[in-house]
PDB file of C-alpha atoms and ligand atoms in Angstrom:
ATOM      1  CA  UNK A  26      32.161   6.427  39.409  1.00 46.00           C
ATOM      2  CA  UNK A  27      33.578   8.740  36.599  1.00 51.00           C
ATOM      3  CA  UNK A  28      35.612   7.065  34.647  1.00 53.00           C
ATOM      4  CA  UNK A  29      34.120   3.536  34.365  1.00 58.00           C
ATOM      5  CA  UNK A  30      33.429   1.845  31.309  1.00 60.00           C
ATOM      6  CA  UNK A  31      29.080   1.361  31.529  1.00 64.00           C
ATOM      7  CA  UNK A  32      28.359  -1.554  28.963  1.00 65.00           C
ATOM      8  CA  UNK A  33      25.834  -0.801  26.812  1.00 66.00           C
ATOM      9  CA  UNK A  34      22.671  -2.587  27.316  1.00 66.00           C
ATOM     10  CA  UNK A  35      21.522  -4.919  24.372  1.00 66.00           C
ATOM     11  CA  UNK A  36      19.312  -2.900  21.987  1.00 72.00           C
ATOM     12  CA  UNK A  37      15.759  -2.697  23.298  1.00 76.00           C
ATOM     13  CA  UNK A  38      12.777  -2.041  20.817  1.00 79.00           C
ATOM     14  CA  UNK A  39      10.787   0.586  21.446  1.00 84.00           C
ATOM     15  CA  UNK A  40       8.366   0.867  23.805  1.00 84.00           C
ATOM     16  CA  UNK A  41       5.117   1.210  21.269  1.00 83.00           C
ATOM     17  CA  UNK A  42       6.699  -1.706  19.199  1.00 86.00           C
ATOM     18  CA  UNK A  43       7.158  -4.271  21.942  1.00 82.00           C
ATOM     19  CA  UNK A  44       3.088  -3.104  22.396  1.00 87.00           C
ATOM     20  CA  UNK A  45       1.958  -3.485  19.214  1.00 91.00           C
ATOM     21  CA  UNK A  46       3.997  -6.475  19.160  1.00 88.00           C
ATOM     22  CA  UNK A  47       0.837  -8.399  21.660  1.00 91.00           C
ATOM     23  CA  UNK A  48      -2.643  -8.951  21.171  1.00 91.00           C
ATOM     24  CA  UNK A  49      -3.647  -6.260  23.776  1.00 92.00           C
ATOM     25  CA  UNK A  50      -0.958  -3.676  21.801  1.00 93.00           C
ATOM     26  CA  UNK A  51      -2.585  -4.801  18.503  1.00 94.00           C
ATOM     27  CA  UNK A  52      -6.432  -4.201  20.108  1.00 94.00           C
ATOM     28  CA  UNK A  53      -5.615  -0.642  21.499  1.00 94.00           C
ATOM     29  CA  UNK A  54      -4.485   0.345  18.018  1.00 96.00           C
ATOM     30  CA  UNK A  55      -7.834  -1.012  16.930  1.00 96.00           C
ATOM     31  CA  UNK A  56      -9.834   0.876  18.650  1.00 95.00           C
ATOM     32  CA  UNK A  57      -7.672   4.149  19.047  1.00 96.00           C
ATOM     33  CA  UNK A  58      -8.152   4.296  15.253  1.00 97.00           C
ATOM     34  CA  UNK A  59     -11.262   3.011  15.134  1.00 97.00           C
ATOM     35  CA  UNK A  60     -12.415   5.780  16.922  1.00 97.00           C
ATOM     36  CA  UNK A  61     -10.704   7.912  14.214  1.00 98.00           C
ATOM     37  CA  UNK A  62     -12.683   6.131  11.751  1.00 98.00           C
ATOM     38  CA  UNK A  63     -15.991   6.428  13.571  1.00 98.00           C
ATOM     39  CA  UNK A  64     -15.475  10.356  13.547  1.00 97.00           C
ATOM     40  CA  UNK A  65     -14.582  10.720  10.057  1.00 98.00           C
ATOM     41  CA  UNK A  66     -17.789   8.663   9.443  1.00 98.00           C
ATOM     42  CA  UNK A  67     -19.853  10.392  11.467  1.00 98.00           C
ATOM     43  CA  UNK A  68     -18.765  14.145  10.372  1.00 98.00           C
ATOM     44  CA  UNK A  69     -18.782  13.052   6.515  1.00 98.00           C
ATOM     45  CA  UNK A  70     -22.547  11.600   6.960  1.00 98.00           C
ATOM     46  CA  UNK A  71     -23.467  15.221   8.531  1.00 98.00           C
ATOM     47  CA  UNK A  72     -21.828  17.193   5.741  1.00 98.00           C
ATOM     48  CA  UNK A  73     -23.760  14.587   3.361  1.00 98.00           C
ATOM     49  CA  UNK A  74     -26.624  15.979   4.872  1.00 98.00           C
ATOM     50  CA  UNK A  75     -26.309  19.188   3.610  1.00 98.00           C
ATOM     51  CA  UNK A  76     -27.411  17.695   0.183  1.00 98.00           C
ATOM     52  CA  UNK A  77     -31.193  17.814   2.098  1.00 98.00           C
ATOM     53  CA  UNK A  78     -30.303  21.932   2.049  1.00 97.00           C
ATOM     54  CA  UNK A  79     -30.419  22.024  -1.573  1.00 96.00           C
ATOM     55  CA  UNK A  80     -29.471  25.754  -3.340  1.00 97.00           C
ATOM     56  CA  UNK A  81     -28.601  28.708  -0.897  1.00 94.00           C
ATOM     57  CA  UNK A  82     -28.268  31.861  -2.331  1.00 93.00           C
ATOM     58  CA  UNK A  83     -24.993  33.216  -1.215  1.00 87.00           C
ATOM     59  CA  UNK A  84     -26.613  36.848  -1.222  1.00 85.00           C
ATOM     60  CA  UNK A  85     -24.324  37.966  -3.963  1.00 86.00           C
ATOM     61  CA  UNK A  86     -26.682  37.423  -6.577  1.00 88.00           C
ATOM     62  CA  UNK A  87     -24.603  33.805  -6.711  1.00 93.00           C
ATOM     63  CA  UNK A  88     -26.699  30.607  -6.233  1.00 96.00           C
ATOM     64  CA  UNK A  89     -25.277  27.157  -5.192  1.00 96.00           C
ATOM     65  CA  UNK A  90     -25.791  23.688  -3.878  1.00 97.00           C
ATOM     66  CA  UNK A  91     -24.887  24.364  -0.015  1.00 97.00           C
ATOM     67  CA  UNK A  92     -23.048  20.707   0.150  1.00 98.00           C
ATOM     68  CA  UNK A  93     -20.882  22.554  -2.965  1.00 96.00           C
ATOM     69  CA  UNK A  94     -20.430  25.290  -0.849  1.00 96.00           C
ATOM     70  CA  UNK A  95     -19.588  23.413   2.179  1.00 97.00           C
ATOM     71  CA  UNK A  96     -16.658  21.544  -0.053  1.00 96.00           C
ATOM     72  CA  UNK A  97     -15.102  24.167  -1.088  1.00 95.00           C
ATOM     73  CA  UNK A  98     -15.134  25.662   2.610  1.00 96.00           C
ATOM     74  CA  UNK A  99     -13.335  22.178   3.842  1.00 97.00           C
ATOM     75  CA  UNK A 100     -10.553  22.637   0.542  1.00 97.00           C
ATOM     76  CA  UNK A 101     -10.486  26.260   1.818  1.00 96.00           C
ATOM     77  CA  UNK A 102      -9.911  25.734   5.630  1.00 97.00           C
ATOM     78  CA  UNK A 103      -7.495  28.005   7.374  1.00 96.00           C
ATOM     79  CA  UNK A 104      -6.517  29.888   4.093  1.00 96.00           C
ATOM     80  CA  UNK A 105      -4.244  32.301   3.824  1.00 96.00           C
ATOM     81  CA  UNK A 106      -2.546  31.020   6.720  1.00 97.00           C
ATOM     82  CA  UNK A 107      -1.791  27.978   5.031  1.00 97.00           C
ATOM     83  CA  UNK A 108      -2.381  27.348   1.622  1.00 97.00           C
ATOM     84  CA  UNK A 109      -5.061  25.874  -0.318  1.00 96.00           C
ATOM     85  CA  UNK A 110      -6.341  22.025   0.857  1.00 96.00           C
ATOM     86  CA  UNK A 111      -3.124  22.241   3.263  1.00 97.00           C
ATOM     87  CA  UNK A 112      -5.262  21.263   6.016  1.00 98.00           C
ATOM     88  CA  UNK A 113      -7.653  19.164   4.344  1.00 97.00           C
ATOM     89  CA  UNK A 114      -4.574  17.046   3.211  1.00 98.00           C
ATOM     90  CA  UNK A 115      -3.778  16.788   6.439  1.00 98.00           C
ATOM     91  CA  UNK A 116      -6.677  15.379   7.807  1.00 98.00           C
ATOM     92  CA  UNK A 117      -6.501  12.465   4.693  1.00 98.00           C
ATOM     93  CA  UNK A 118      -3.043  11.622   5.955  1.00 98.00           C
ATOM     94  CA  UNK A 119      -4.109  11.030   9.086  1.00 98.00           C
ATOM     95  CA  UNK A 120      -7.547   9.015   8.077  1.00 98.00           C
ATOM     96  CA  UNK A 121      -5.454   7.387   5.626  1.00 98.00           C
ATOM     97  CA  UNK A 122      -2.883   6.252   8.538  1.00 98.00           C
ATOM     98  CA  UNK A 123      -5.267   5.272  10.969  1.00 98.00           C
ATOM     99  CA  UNK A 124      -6.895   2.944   7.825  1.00 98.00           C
ATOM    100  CA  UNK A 125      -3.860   1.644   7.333  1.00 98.00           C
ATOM    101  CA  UNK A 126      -3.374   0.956  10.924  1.00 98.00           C
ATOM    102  CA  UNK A 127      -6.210  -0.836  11.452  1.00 98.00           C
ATOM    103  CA  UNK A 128      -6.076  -3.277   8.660  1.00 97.00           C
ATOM    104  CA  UNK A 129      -2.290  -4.360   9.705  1.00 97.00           C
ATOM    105  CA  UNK A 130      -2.995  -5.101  13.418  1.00 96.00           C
ATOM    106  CA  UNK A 131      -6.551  -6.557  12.382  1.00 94.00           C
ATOM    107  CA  UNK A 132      -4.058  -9.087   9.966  1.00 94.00           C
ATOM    108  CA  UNK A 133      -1.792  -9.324  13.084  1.00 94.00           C
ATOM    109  CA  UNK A 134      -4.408 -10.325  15.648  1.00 92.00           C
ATOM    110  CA  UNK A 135      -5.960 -12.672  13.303  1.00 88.00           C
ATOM    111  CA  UNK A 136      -2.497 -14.241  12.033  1.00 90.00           C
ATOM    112  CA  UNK A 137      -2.032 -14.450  16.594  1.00 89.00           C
ATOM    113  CA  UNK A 138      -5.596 -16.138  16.869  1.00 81.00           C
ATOM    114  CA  UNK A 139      -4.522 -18.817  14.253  1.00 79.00           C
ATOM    115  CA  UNK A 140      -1.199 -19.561  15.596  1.00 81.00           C
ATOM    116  CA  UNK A 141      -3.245 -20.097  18.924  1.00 73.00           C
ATOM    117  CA  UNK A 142      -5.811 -22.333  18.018  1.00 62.00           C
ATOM    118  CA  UNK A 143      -4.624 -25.243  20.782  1.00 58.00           C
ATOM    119  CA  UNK A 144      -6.196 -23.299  23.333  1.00 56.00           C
ATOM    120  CA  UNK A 145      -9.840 -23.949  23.091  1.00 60.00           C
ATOM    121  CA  UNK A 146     -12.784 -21.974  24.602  1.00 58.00           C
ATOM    122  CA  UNK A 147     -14.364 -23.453  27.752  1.00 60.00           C
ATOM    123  CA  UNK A 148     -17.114 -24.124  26.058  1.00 61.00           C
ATOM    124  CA  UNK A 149     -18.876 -24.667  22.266  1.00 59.00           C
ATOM    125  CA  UNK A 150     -21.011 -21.835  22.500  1.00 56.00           C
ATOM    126  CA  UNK A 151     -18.548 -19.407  23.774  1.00 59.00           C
ATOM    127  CA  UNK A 152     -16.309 -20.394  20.749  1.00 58.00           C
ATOM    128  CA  UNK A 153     -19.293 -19.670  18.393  1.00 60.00           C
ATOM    129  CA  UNK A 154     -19.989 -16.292  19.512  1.00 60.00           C
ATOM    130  CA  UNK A 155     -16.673 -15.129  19.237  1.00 62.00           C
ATOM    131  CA  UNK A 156     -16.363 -17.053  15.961  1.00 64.00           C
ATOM    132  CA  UNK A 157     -19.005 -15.483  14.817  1.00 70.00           C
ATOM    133  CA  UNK A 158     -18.021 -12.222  15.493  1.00 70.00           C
ATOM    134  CA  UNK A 159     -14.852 -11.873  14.667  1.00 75.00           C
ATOM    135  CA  UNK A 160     -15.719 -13.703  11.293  1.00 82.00           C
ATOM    136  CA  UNK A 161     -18.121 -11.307  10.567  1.00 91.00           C
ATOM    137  CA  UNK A 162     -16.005  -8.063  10.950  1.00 93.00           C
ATOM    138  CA  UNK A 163     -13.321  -9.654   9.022  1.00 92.00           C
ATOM    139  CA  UNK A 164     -16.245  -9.994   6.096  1.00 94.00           C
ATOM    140  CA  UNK A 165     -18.129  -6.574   6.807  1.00 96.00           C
ATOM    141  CA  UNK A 166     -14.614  -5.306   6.853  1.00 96.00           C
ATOM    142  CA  UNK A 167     -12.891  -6.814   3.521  1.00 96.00           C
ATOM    143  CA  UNK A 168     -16.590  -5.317   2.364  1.00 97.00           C
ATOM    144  CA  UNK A 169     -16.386  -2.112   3.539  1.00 98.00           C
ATOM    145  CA  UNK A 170     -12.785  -1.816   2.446  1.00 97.00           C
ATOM    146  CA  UNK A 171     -13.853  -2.562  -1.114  1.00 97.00           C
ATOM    147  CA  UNK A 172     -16.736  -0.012  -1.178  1.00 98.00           C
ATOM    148  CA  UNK A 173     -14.439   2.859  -0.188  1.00 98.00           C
ATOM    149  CA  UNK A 174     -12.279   2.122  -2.840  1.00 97.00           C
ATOM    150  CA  UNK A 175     -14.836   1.935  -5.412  1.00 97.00           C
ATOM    151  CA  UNK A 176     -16.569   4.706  -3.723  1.00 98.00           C
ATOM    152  CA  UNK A 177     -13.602   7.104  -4.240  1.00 97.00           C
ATOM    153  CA  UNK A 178     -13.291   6.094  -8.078  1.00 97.00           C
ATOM    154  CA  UNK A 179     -16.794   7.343  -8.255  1.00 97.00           C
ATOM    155  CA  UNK A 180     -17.205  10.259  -6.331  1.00 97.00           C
ATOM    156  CA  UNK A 181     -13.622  11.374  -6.202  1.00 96.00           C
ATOM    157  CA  UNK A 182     -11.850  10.720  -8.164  1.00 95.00           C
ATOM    158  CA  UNK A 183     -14.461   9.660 -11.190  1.00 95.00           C
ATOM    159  CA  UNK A 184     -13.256   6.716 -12.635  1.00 94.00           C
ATOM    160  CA  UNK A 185     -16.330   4.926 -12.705  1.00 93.00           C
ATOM    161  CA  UNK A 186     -18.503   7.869 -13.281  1.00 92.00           C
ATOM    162  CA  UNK A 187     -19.153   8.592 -16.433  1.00 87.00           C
ATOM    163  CA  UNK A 188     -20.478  11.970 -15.879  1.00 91.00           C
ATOM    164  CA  UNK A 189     -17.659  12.873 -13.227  1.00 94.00           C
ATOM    165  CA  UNK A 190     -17.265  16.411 -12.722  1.00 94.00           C
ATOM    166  CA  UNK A 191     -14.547  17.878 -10.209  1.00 93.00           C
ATOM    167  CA  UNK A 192     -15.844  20.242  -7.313  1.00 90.00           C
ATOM    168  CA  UNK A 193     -19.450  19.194  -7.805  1.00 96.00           C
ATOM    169  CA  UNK A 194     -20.543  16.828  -5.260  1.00 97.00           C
ATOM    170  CA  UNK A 195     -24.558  17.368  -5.563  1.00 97.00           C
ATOM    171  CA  UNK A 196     -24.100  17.004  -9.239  1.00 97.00           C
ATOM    172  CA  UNK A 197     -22.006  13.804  -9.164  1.00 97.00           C
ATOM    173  CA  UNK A 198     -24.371  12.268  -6.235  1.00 98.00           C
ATOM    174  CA  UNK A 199     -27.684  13.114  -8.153  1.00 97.00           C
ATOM    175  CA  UNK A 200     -25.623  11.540 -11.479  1.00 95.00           C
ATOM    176  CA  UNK A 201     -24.324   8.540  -9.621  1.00 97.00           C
ATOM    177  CA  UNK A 202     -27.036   7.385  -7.224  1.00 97.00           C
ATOM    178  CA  UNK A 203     -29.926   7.363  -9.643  1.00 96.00           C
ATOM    179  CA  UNK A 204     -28.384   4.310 -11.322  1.00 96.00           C
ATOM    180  CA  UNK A 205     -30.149   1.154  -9.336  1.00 96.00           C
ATOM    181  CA  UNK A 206     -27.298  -1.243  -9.617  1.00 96.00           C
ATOM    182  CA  UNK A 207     -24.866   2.029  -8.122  1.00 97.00           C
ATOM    183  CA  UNK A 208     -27.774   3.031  -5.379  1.00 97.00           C
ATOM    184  CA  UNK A 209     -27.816  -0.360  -4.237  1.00 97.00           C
ATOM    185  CA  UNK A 210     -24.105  -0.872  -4.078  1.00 97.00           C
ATOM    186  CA  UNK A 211     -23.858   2.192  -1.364  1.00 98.00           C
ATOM    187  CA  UNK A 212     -27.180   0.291   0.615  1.00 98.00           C
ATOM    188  CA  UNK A 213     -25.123  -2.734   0.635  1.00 97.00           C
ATOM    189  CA  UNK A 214     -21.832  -0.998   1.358  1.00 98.00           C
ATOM    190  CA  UNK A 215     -23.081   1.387   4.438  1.00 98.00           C
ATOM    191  CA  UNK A 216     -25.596  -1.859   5.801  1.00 97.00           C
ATOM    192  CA  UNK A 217     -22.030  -3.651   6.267  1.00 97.00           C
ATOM    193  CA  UNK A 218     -20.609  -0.394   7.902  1.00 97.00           C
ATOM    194  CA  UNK A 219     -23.265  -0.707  10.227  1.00 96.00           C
ATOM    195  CA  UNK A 220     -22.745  -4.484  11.338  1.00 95.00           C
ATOM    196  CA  UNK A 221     -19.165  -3.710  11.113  1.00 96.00           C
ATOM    197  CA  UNK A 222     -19.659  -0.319  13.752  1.00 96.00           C
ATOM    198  CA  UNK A 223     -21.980  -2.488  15.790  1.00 94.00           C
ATOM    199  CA  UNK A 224     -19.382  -4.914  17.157  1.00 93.00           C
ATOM    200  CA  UNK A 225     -16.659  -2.385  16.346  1.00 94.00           C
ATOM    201  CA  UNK A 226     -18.082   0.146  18.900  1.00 93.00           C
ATOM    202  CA  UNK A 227     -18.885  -2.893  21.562  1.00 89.00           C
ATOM    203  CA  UNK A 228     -15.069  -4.275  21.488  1.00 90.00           C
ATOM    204  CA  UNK A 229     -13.302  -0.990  21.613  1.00 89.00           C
ATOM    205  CA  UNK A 230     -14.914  -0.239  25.126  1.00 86.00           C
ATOM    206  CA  UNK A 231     -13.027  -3.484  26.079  1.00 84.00           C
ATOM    207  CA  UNK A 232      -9.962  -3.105  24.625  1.00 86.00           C
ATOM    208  CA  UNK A 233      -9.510   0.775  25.998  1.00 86.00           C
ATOM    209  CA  UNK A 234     -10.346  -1.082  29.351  1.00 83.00           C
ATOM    210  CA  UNK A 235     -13.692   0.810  30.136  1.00 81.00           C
ATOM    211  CA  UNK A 236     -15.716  -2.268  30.446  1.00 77.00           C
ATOM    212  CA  UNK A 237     -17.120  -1.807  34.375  1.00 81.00           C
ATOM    213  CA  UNK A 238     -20.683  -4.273  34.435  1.00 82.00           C
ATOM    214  CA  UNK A 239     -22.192  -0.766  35.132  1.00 81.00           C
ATOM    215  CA  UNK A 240     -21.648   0.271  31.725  1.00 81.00           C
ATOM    216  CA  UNK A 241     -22.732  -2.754  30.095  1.00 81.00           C
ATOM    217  CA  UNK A 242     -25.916  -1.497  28.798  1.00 83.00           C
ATOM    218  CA  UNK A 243     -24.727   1.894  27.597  1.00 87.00           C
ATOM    219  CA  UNK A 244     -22.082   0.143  25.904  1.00 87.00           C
ATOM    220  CA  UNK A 245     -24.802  -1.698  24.157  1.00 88.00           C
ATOM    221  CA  UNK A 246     -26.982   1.666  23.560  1.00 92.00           C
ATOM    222  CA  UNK A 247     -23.883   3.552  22.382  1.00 93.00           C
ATOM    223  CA  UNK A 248     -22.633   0.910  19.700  1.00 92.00           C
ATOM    224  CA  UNK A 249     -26.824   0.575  18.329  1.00 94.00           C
ATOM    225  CA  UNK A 250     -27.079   3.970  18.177  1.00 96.00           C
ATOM    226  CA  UNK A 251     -23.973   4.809  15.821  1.00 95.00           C
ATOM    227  CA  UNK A 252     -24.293   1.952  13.999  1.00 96.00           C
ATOM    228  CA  UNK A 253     -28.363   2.753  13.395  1.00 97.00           C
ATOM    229  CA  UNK A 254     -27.089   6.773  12.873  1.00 97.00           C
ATOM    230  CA  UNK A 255     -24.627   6.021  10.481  1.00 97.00           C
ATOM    231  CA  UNK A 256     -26.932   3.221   8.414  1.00 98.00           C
ATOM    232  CA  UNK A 257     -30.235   5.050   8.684  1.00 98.00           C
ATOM    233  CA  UNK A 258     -28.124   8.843   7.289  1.00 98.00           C
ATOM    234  CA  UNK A 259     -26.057   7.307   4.556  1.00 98.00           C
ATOM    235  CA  UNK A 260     -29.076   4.861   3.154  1.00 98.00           C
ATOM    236  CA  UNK A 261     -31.236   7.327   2.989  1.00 98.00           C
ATOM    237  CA  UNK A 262     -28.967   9.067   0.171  1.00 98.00           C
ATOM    238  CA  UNK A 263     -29.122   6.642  -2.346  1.00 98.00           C
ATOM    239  CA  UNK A 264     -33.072   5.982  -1.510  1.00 98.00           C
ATOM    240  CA  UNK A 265     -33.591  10.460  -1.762  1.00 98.00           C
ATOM    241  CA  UNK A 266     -31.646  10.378  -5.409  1.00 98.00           C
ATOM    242  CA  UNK A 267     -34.053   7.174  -6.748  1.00 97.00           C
ATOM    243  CA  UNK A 268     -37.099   9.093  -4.802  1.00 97.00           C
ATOM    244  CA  UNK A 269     -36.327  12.640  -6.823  1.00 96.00           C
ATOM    245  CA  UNK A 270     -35.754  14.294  -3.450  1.00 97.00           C
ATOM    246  CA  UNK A 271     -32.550  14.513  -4.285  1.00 98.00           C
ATOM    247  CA  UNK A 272     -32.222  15.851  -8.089  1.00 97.00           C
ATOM    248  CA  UNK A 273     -29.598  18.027 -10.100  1.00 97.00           C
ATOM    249  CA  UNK A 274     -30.999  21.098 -11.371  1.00 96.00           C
ATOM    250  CA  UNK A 275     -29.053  23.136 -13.760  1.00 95.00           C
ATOM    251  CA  UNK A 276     -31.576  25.968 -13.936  1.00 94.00           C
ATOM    252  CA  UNK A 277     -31.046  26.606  -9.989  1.00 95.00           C
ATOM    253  CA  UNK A 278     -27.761  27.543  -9.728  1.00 96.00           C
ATOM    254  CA  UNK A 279     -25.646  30.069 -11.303  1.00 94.00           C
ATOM    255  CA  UNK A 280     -23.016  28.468 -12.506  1.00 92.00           C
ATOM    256  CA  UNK A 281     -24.715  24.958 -13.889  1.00 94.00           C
ATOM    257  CA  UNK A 282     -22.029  21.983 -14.180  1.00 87.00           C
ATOM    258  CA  UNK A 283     -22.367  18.850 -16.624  1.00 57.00           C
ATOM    259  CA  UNK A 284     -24.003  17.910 -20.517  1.00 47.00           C
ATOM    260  CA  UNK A 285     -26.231  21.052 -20.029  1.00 45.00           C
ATOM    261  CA  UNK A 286     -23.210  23.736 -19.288  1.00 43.00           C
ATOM    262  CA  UNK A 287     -21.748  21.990 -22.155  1.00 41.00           C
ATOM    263  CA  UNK A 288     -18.658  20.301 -19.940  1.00 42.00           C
TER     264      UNK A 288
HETATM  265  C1  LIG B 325     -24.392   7.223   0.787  1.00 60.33           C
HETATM  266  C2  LIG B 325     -23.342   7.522   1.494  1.00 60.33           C
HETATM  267  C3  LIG B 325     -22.235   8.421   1.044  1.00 60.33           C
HETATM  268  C4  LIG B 325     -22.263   9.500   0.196  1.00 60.33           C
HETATM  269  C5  LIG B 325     -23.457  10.107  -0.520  1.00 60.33           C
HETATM  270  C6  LIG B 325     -20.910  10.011   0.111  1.00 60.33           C
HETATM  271  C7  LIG B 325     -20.522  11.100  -0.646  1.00 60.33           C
HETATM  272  C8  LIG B 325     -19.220  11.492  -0.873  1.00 60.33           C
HETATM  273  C9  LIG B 325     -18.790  12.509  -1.808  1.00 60.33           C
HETATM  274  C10 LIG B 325     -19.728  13.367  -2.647  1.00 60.33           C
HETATM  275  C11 LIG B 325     -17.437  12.565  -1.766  1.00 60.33           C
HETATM  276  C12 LIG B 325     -16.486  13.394  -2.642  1.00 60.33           C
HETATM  277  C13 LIG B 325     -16.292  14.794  -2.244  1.00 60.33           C
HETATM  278  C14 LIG B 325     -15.511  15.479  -3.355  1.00 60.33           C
HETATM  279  O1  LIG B 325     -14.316  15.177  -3.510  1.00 60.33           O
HETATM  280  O2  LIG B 325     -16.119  16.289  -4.050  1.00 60.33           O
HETATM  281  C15 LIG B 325     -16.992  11.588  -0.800  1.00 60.33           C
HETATM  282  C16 LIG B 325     -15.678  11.367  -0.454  1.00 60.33           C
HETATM  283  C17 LIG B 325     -15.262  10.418   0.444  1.00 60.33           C
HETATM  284  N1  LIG B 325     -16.048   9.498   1.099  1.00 60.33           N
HETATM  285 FE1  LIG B 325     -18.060   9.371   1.005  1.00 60.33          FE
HETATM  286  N2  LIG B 325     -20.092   9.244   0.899  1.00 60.33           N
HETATM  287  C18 LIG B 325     -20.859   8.248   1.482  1.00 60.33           C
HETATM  288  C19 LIG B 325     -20.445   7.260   2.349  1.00 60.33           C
HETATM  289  C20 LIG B 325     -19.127   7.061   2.722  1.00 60.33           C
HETATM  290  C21 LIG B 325     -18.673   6.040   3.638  1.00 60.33           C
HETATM  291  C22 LIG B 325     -19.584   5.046   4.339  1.00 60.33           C
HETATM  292  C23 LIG B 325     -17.322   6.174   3.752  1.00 60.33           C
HETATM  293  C24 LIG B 325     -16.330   5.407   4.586  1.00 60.33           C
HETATM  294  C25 LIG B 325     -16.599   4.350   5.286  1.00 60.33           C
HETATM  295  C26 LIG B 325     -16.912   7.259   2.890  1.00 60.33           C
HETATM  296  C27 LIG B 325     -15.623   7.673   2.697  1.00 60.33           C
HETATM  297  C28 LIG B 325     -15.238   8.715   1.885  1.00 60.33           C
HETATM  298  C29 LIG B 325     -13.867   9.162   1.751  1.00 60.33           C
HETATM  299  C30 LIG B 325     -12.648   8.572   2.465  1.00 60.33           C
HETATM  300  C31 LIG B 325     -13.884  10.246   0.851  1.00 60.33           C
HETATM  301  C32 LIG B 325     -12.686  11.088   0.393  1.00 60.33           C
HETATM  302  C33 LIG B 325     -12.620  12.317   1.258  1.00 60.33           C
HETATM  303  C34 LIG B 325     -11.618  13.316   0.732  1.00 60.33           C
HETATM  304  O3  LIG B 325     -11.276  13.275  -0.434  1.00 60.33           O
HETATM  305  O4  LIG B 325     -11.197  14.166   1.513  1.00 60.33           O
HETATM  306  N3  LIG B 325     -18.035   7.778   2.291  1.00 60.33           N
HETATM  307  N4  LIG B 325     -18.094  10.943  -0.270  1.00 60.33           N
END
């Protein structure tokens, strides 16, 4: 056949694209970054933990808040092969994607369930339940999306902390959190995380496919327990700073940070 003229087929879209482009596409990416979502918030809760450690002294004479420490390590990672908060940055890109991600095919579904509205549920009380949920994880969403913005202003970046101070998490947590309207903005914040998770961790068994009837009660235990782990770890941050359990103390460390090191 050499020598014939092959017409070109018409353009064809991707592969992913004409995926994403359906409601199962849309619900893969959901969960797929979900998941990523589910182990950024797990891992950041057990590094929040290490506020419960207190001051380590880092045998050089040197003493520190070990959650400081354990910052610096994470801005540090894989230096000198790469430089400074090269990998760290990496990891944000890719939270920061899979965010992204998951709000546009969350708008997508939601925009497809709309536009299908003429095909009702067989029955009342199967259209409630799913009402219901996927109401609530568009609220407990739009919620959670909100905290984490305001949450970065305060811890990270320090906007809406008046006592801000790069570098120093215990500091900034001890400073933040002992304000009542501020430690009951995080309660609020992570208790929707948790309702959010709940379902969250429930659908994305279904839409990865791994929904055998055998499985239906794990599936259950698995999406209580990391919503009730993530809930129970992260409230009990803002209730440690307004117990005292959680308190900056510039006369522990070395290198004090804040009004009393005169920054
Ligand atoms: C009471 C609970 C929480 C505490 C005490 C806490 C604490 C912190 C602190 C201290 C930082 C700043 C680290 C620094 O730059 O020095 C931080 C960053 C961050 N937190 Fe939280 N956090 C909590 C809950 C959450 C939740 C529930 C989410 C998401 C759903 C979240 C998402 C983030 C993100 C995305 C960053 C930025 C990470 C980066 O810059 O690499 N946090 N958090």
């Amino acid at each position: 056949m050499t020598g014939t003229a092959v017409k070109e087929p018409a353009k064809k879209k991707p592969f992913v694209l004409d995926l994403y482009a359906t409601a199962v596409g849309k619900k893969y990416v959901m969960a797929v970054t979900g998941l990523i979502g589910i182990g950024f918030v797990i891992t950041h809760m057990i590094g929040n933990l290490k506020m419960y450690l207190g001051v380590i002294d880092e045998g050089n004479g040197e003493r520190a808040y070990d959650i400081d420490i354990y910052g610096e390590f994470l801005r540090e990672l894989a230096v000198p092969l790469l430089p400074r908060t090269y990998v760290l940055w990496g990891l944000r890109i890719v939270l920061i994607a899979a965010v992204a991600l998951h709000i546009h095919a969350a708008a997508g579904l939601t925009k497809m369930n709309h536009e299908a509205r003429s095909v009702k549920y067989q029955s009342a009380r199967d259209y409630q339940v799913a009402n219901f949920a996927s109401r609530s994880m568009r609220w407990t969403g739009s919620i959670v999306s909100i905290f984490i913005v305001w949450h970065l202003a305060d811890l990270t970046w320090g906007f809406v902390h008046p006592d801000h101070v790069v570098g120093a998490a215990y500091y900034n947590i001890s400073e933040s959190l002992s304000r009542i309207p501020v430690a009951i903005l995080y309660i609020v914040g992570n208790v929707a995380l948790g309702i959010h998770l709940f379902h969250g961790v429930w659908s994305l068994f279904q839409s990865l496919g791994w929904n055998n009837p055998k499985f239906n009660a794990w599936r259950r235990n698995i999406a209580i327990g990391t919503a009730a782990l993530i809930v129970a770890g992260n409230v009990s941050f803002p209730v440690a700073v307004m117990a005292g359990v959680v308190e900056y103390d510039p006369a522990a460390v070395t290198h004090p940070v804040g009004e009393e090191a005169g920054e």
